[in-house]
Short mmCIF file of C-alpha atoms and ligand atoms in Angstrom, two decimals:
data_model
loop_
_atom_site.label_atom_id
_atom_site.label_comp_id
_atom_site.label_asym_id
_atom_site.label_seq_id
_atom_site.Cartn_x
_atom_site.Cartn_y
_atom_site.Cartn_z
CA UNK A 1 -0.58 1.05 -14.76
CA UNK A 2 -3.98 0.72 -13.50
CA UNK A 3 -4.62 -1.27 -10.94
CA UNK A 4 -8.67 -0.32 -11.45
CA UNK A 5 -11.20 -3.01 -11.36
CA UNK A 6 -9.03 -4.95 -9.03
CA UNK A 7 -9.43 -5.62 -4.80
CA UNK A 8 -6.32 -5.48 -2.67
CA UNK A 9 -6.41 -6.81 0.77
CA UNK A 10 -3.86 -5.82 2.68
CA UNK A 11 -3.44 -7.08 5.99
CA UNK A 12 -2.05 -4.81 8.97
CA UNK A 13 -2.75 -1.70 7.22
CA UNK A 14 -3.91 0.96 9.57
CA UNK A 15 -0.01 1.83 10.13
CA UNK A 16 3.58 1.39 8.94
CA UNK A 17 4.53 -0.67 5.71
CA UNK A 18 0.68 -2.32 5.08
CA UNK A 19 -0.37 1.44 5.39
CA UNK A 20 2.10 2.11 2.52
CA UNK A 21 1.72 -0.08 0.56
CA UNK A 22 -2.08 0.09 0.80
CA UNK A 23 -1.85 3.88 -0.25
CA UNK A 24 -0.01 3.01 -3.37
CA UNK A 25 -2.53 0.35 -4.22
CA UNK A 26 -5.17 3.11 -4.58
CA UNK A 27 -3.04 5.62 -5.83
CA UNK A 28 -3.20 2.83 -9.06
CA UNK A 29 -6.68 2.45 -9.03
CA UNK A 30 -7.47 -0.59 -6.93
CA UNK A 31 -10.22 -0.98 -4.53
CA UNK A 32 -8.07 -1.65 -1.07
CA UNK A 33 -9.04 -3.20 1.66
CA UNK A 34 -7.85 -2.21 4.94
CA UNK A 35 -7.24 -3.93 7.92
CA UNK A 36 -6.31 -4.27 11.51
CA UNK A 37 -7.63 -5.68 14.66
CA UNK A 38 -9.02 -2.74 16.05
CA UNK A 39 -12.46 -0.96 15.37
CA UNK A 40 -11.64 2.53 15.80
CA UNK A 41 -13.57 5.58 13.96
CA UNK A 42 -9.90 6.73 13.00
CA UNK A 43 -9.07 3.25 10.81
CA UNK A 44 -12.67 3.29 9.27
CA UNK A 45 -11.63 7.44 8.55
CA UNK A 46 -8.17 6.79 7.37
CA UNK A 47 -10.16 4.55 4.31
CA UNK A 48 -12.69 6.74 4.04
CA UNK A 49 -9.81 9.59 3.49
CA UNK A 50 -7.94 7.03 1.10
CA UNK A 51 -11.37 6.45 -1.00
CA UNK A 52 -11.81 10.06 -1.26
CA UNK A 53 -7.90 11.32 -2.50
CA UNK A 54 -7.68 8.10 -4.92
CA UNK A 55 -11.48 7.57 -5.80
CA UNK A 56 -11.46 4.38 -5.23
CA UNK A 57 -13.99 2.09 -3.25
CA UNK A 58 -11.50 1.72 -0.31
CA UNK A 59 -12.90 0.71 2.92
CA UNK A 60 -11.96 -0.75 6.39
CA UNK A 61 -12.28 -4.23 7.77
CA UNK A 62 -11.61 -5.19 11.53
CA UNK A 63 -10.05 -9.15 11.65
CA UNK A 64 -7.32 -10.20 14.51
CA UNK A 65 -4.87 -12.00 11.92
CA UNK A 66 -3.93 -14.25 15.16
CA UNK A 67 -7.12 -15.88 14.60
CA UNK A 68 -7.32 -18.16 11.92
CA UNK A 69 -11.17 -18.14 11.52
CA UNK A 70 -10.95 -14.18 11.62
CA UNK A 71 -8.38 -14.61 8.62
CA UNK A 72 -10.69 -16.45 6.47
CA UNK A 73 -13.74 -14.29 7.37
CA UNK A 74 -11.30 -10.91 5.87
CA UNK A 75 -11.72 -12.32 2.67
CA UNK A 76 -15.31 -13.88 2.84
CA UNK A 77 -16.24 -10.41 4.03
CA UNK A 78 -14.37 -8.35 1.24
CA UNK A 79 -16.23 -10.64 -0.96
CA UNK A 80 -13.58 -10.27 -3.86
CA UNK A 81 -9.23 -10.19 -3.45
CA UNK A 82 -7.25 -10.21 -6.33
CA UNK A 83 -4.32 -8.38 -5.21
CA UNK A 84 -3.14 -10.38 -1.27
CA UNK A 85 -0.64 -8.73 0.72
CA UNK A 86 0.12 -10.22 3.82
CA UNK A 87 1.71 -7.73 5.70
CA UNK A 88 -0.06 -8.41 9.40
CA UNK A 89 3.06 -8.48 11.64
CA UNK A 90 4.43 -7.77 15.22
CA UNK A 91 7.89 -8.28 16.94
CA UNK A 92 9.30 -9.32 20.20
CA UNK A 93 13.16 -9.06 20.83
CA UNK A 94 14.28 -11.41 23.79
CA UNK A 95 17.44 -14.37 24.35
CA UNK A 96 15.25 -17.84 23.62
CA UNK A 97 15.46 -19.03 27.04
CA UNK A 98 13.79 -16.10 28.20
CA UNK A 99 11.45 -15.92 25.46
CA UNK A 100 7.69 -15.29 26.68
CA UNK A 101 5.37 -18.63 25.31
CA UNK A 102 2.40 -16.39 24.45
CA UNK A 103 5.00 -14.01 22.29
CA UNK A 104 6.45 -17.12 20.61
CA UNK A 105 2.68 -17.98 19.55
CA UNK A 106 1.46 -14.33 18.93
CA UNK A 107 4.55 -14.24 16.47
CA UNK A 108 4.01 -17.53 15.10
CA UNK A 109 0.11 -16.53 14.43
CA UNK A 110 0.55 -13.28 13.19
CA UNK A 111 3.34 -12.98 11.07
CA UNK A 112 3.01 -16.77 9.40
CA UNK A 113 -0.18 -18.98 10.12
CA UNK A 114 -2.46 -15.36 8.84
CA UNK A 115 -0.41 -15.98 5.90
CA UNK A 116 -1.47 -19.82 5.48
CA UNK A 117 -5.23 -18.63 6.14
CA UNK A 118 -6.04 -15.51 3.99
CA UNK A 119 -3.98 -17.34 1.06
CA UNK A 120 -6.23 -20.42 1.47
CA UNK A 121 -9.31 -17.97 1.48
CA UNK A 122 -8.38 -16.04 -1.52
CA UNK A 123 -6.89 -18.55 -4.15
CA UNK A 124 -10.62 -19.84 -5.48
CA UNK A 125 -11.26 -16.22 -5.37
CA UNK A 126 -8.52 -15.72 -7.80
CA UNK A 127 -9.61 -18.65 -9.60
CA UNK A 128 -12.70 -17.81 -10.54
CA UNK A 129 -11.57 -13.99 -11.68
CA UNK A 130 -9.17 -15.80 -13.84
CA UNK A 131 -5.85 -13.31 -12.17
CA UNK A 132 -4.19 -13.18 -8.95
CA UNK A 133 -1.17 -11.39 -6.94
CA UNK A 134 -0.05 -12.72 -3.58
CA UNK A 135 2.83 -10.54 -2.17
CA UNK A 136 3.80 -11.29 1.25
CA UNK A 137 5.72 -9.32 3.59
CA UNK A 138 9.02 -11.56 4.98
CA UNK A 139 11.67 -9.61 5.76
CA UNK A 140 15.56 -9.61 5.53
CA UNK A 141 14.99 -12.02 8.69
CA UNK A 142 13.31 -14.51 6.40
CA UNK A 143 16.77 -14.54 4.61
CA UNK A 144 18.99 -14.06 7.38
CA UNK A 145 18.91 -14.28 11.60
CA UNK A 146 19.42 -12.21 14.22
CA UNK A 147 19.96 -12.79 17.92
CA UNK A 148 17.04 -12.51 19.87
CA UNK A 149 14.62 -12.68 17.16
CA UNK A 150 14.14 -16.56 17.58
CA UNK A 151 10.37 -16.57 16.54
CA UNK A 152 10.40 -13.60 14.02
CA UNK A 153 13.26 -15.26 12.14
CA UNK A 154 11.22 -18.65 12.29
CA UNK A 155 8.09 -16.96 11.41
CA UNK A 156 9.36 -15.34 8.58
CA UNK A 157 12.00 -18.05 7.24
CA UNK A 158 8.45 -19.74 7.27
CA UNK A 159 6.89 -17.11 4.82
CA UNK A 160 9.33 -17.79 2.77
CA UNK A 161 9.00 -21.19 2.44
CA UNK A 162 5.05 -20.54 2.34
CA UNK A 163 5.58 -18.32 -0.74
CA UNK A 164 7.73 -20.99 -2.56
CA UNK A 165 4.83 -23.90 -2.22
CA UNK A 166 2.08 -21.85 -2.99
CA UNK A 167 3.82 -20.46 -6.04
CA UNK A 168 4.56 -23.70 -7.71
CA UNK A 169 0.88 -24.65 -6.64
CA UNK A 170 -0.61 -22.14 -9.13
CA UNK A 171 2.47 -21.84 -11.20
CA UNK A 172 -0.11 -22.92 -14.29
CA UNK A 173 -2.78 -20.19 -13.51
CA UNK A 174 -2.04 -16.50 -14.08
CA UNK A 175 -1.38 -15.80 -10.33
CA UNK A 176 1.89 -15.20 -8.86
CA UNK A 177 2.92 -15.63 -5.37
CA UNK A 178 6.32 -13.93 -3.93
CA UNK A 179 7.62 -12.70 -1.08
CA UNK A 180 9.18 -8.70 -0.56
CA UNK A 181 11.86 -8.91 2.28
CA UNK A 182 12.31 -5.47 3.36
CA UNK A 183 15.74 -4.40 5.69
CA UNK A 184 14.87 -1.40 8.26
CA UNK A 185 12.16 0.70 7.74
CA UNK A 186 11.02 3.34 10.44
CA UNK A 187 7.58 2.19 11.14
CA UNK A 188 5.65 1.85 14.76
CA UNK A 189 6.99 -1.88 14.94
CA UNK A 190 10.94 -0.47 14.56
CA UNK A 191 10.50 2.23 16.96
CA UNK A 192 8.74 -0.51 19.39
CA UNK A 193 11.88 -2.47 19.29
CA UNK A 194 14.55 0.07 20.34
CA UNK A 195 13.88 0.45 23.60
CA UNK A 196 14.65 -3.44 24.07
CA UNK A 197 17.72 -3.77 21.57
CA UNK A 198 18.95 -0.87 23.88
CA UNK A 199 18.89 -3.08 27.07
CA UNK A 200 19.87 -5.98 25.22
CA UNK A 201 23.01 -4.10 23.99
CA UNK A 202 23.23 -1.40 26.85
CA UNK A 203 23.30 1.21 23.88
CA UNK A 204 21.71 4.71 23.80
CA UNK A 205 19.20 5.04 21.18
CA UNK A 206 21.43 6.59 18.40
CA UNK A 207 23.45 3.97 19.11
CA UNK A 208 20.97 1.12 18.20
CA UNK A 209 19.96 2.88 14.87
CA UNK A 210 23.21 3.30 13.99
CA UNK A 211 25.31 -0.19 15.22
CA UNK A 212 22.49 -2.25 15.28
CA UNK A 213 20.10 -1.59 12.87
CA UNK A 214 21.73 0.47 9.95
CA UNK A 215 25.11 -1.70 10.45
CA UNK A 216 23.63 -4.49 8.79
CA UNK A 217 21.90 -2.17 5.94
CA UNK A 218 25.09 -0.92 4.04
CA UNK A 219 22.86 1.66 2.45
CA UNK A 220 22.91 3.20 6.36
CA UNK A 221 19.62 4.31 5.20
CA UNK A 222 16.56 2.83 5.91
CA UNK A 223 13.86 1.87 3.40
CA UNK A 224 10.41 3.64 2.88
CA UNK A 225 7.18 2.62 2.65
CA UNK A 226 6.47 4.27 -0.46
CA UNK A 227 9.75 2.03 -2.23
CA UNK A 228 8.00 -1.06 -0.40
CA UNK A 229 4.27 0.24 -1.87
CA UNK A 230 6.21 0.88 -5.08
CA UNK A 231 7.53 -2.97 -5.32
CA UNK A 232 4.15 -4.41 -4.49
CA UNK A 233 2.64 -2.25 -7.75
CA UNK A 234 5.32 -3.56 -9.87
CA UNK A 235 4.62 -8.12 -8.64
CA UNK A 236 1.08 -6.42 -9.99
CA UNK A 237 2.13 -5.65 -13.09
CA UNK A 238 2.42 -7.83 -16.57
CA UNK A 239 6.07 -7.16 -16.58
CA UNK A 240 6.38 -9.55 -13.06
CA UNK A 241 3.49 -12.25 -15.09
CA UNK A 242 6.87 -14.82 -14.70
CA UNK A 243 8.29 -13.86 -11.45
CA UNK A 244 6.82 -16.45 -8.51
CA UNK A 245 8.19 -18.21 -6.36
CA UNK A 246 11.00 -15.48 -5.35
CA UNK A 247 11.76 -12.84 -2.71
CA UNK A 248 12.10 -9.30 -3.86
CA UNK A 249 15.41 -7.69 -1.16
CA UNK A 250 14.04 -3.80 -0.62
CA UNK A 251 17.16 -3.85 2.09
CA UNK A 252 19.90 -1.59 1.06
CA UNK A 253 22.59 -4.31 0.69
CA UNK A 254 22.15 -6.52 3.50
CA UNK A 255 21.71 -9.54 2.16
CA UNK A 256 24.62 -9.07 -0.45
CA UNK A 257 26.55 -8.71 2.78
P1 LIG B 301 3.42 -1.57 12.17
O1 LIG B 301 3.78 -2.02 13.40
O2 LIG B 301 3.61 -0.38 12.11
O3 LIG B 301 2.73 -2.69 11.39
C1 LIG B 301 2.01 -3.90 11.42
C2 LIG B 301 0.64 -3.34 11.28
O4 LIG B 301 0.08 -4.65 11.57
C3 LIG B 301 -0.26 -2.47 11.76
O5 LIG B 301 -0.91 -1.90 11.25
C4 LIG B 301 -0.67 -3.45 13.17
O6 LIG B 301 -2.67 -2.54 13.20
C5 LIG B 301 -1.22 -4.82 12.65
N1 LIG B 301 -0.97 -5.74 12.98
C6 LIG B 301 -0.76 -6.00 14.36
N2 LIG B 301 -1.31 -6.98 14.79
C7 LIG B 301 -2.06 -7.81 14.20
C8 LIG B 301 -3.34 -8.42 14.60
N3 LIG B 301 -3.22 -9.48 15.42
N4 LIG B 301 -4.56 -8.65 13.36
C9 LIG B 301 -4.40 -7.48 12.30
N5 LIG B 301 -3.57 -6.88 12.35
C10 LIG B 301 -2.36 -6.34 13.10
O7 LIG B 301 4.65 -2.51 11.69
P2 LIG B 301 5.66 -2.81 10.06
O8 LIG B 301 7.03 -2.13 10.05
O9 LIG B 301 4.46 -1.69 9.13
O10 LIG B 301 5.67 -4.19 9.82
C11 LIG B 301 4.48 -4.57 8.74
C12 LIG B 301 5.25 -6.13 8.41
O11 LIG B 301 6.44 -5.70 7.75
C13 LIG B 301 5.69 -6.76 9.31
O12 LIG B 301 4.96 -8.08 9.16
C14 LIG B 301 6.30 -6.64 9.48
O13 LIG B 301 7.48 -7.99 10.16
C15 LIG B 301 7.28 -6.19 8.59
N6 LIG B 301 9.09 -5.61 8.20
C16 LIG B 301 9.05 -4.70 8.73
C17 LIG B 301 10.14 -3.74 8.87
C18 LIG B 301 10.62 -2.72 9.42
O14 LIG B 301 11.61 -2.35 9.21
N7 LIG B 301 9.78 -1.70 9.82
C19 LIG B 301 11.04 -5.00 8.30
C20 LIG B 301 11.11 -6.09 7.39
C21 LIG B 301 9.73 -6.33 7.49
#
């Protein structure tokens, strides 16, 4: 399928799943807006590399997804938004009675409230273009819970709920809104939580991967960023035009347990 002529904005896309999804969207022909909160030469170089590889007008726009006005400014600066992938996210692992308040606030802002702000700013553009796709990268933790991840689980359940509301608000329009719920994908975000989880469970790195992370994933394999990109492309296709307000799990069977 071709997404040529479409502008796709992927929040939090200079790394991990966002970058993988951005690459797949550009390969399908979309002009992609990469984003993160940094403004380094390498961020712009990454976008230029994807643009050159895919012959698309892919670029990078800095915006901090922890700030509502910057979320909205990202969409306005892009100037068009046919496909919105809300992906930016952070994690912190801690028992709730010791959970740092600043971490709680940051996780709720980046993982959940950013989706509210970008969606609110993008919908008028989708409506005037007569087509739109909103793809929220939630998590298996948007459908189930784990200990020590109260803020993340709350934010991701919030994103799944918001997905349903937005789908109902746009149900009579050629716009869909869905959430992809990945299980574990070996990205920098997952790498970063291995040391804390080792501490919480008093386990080695290998045991955390095998007995904590992939213990929940019956396939015993990490999902890949390419598979998540492919799922996003499917949600942008005509075959998915009647799929709205739902979740697609890419979790090796986690939520079937
Ligand atoms: P990652 O750390 O590799 O990527 C996170 C991205 O968000 C980065 O590009 C980072 O720069 C960006 N980001 C962080 N704070 C930001 C901010 N304030 N403003 C703008 N951008 C910001 O992590 P990832 O694993 O690729 O995670 C991407 C999304 O996928 C997250 O929402 C995460 O919750 C979700 N997810 C990941 C997994 C997994 O196993 N990796 C599983 C389920 C869901």
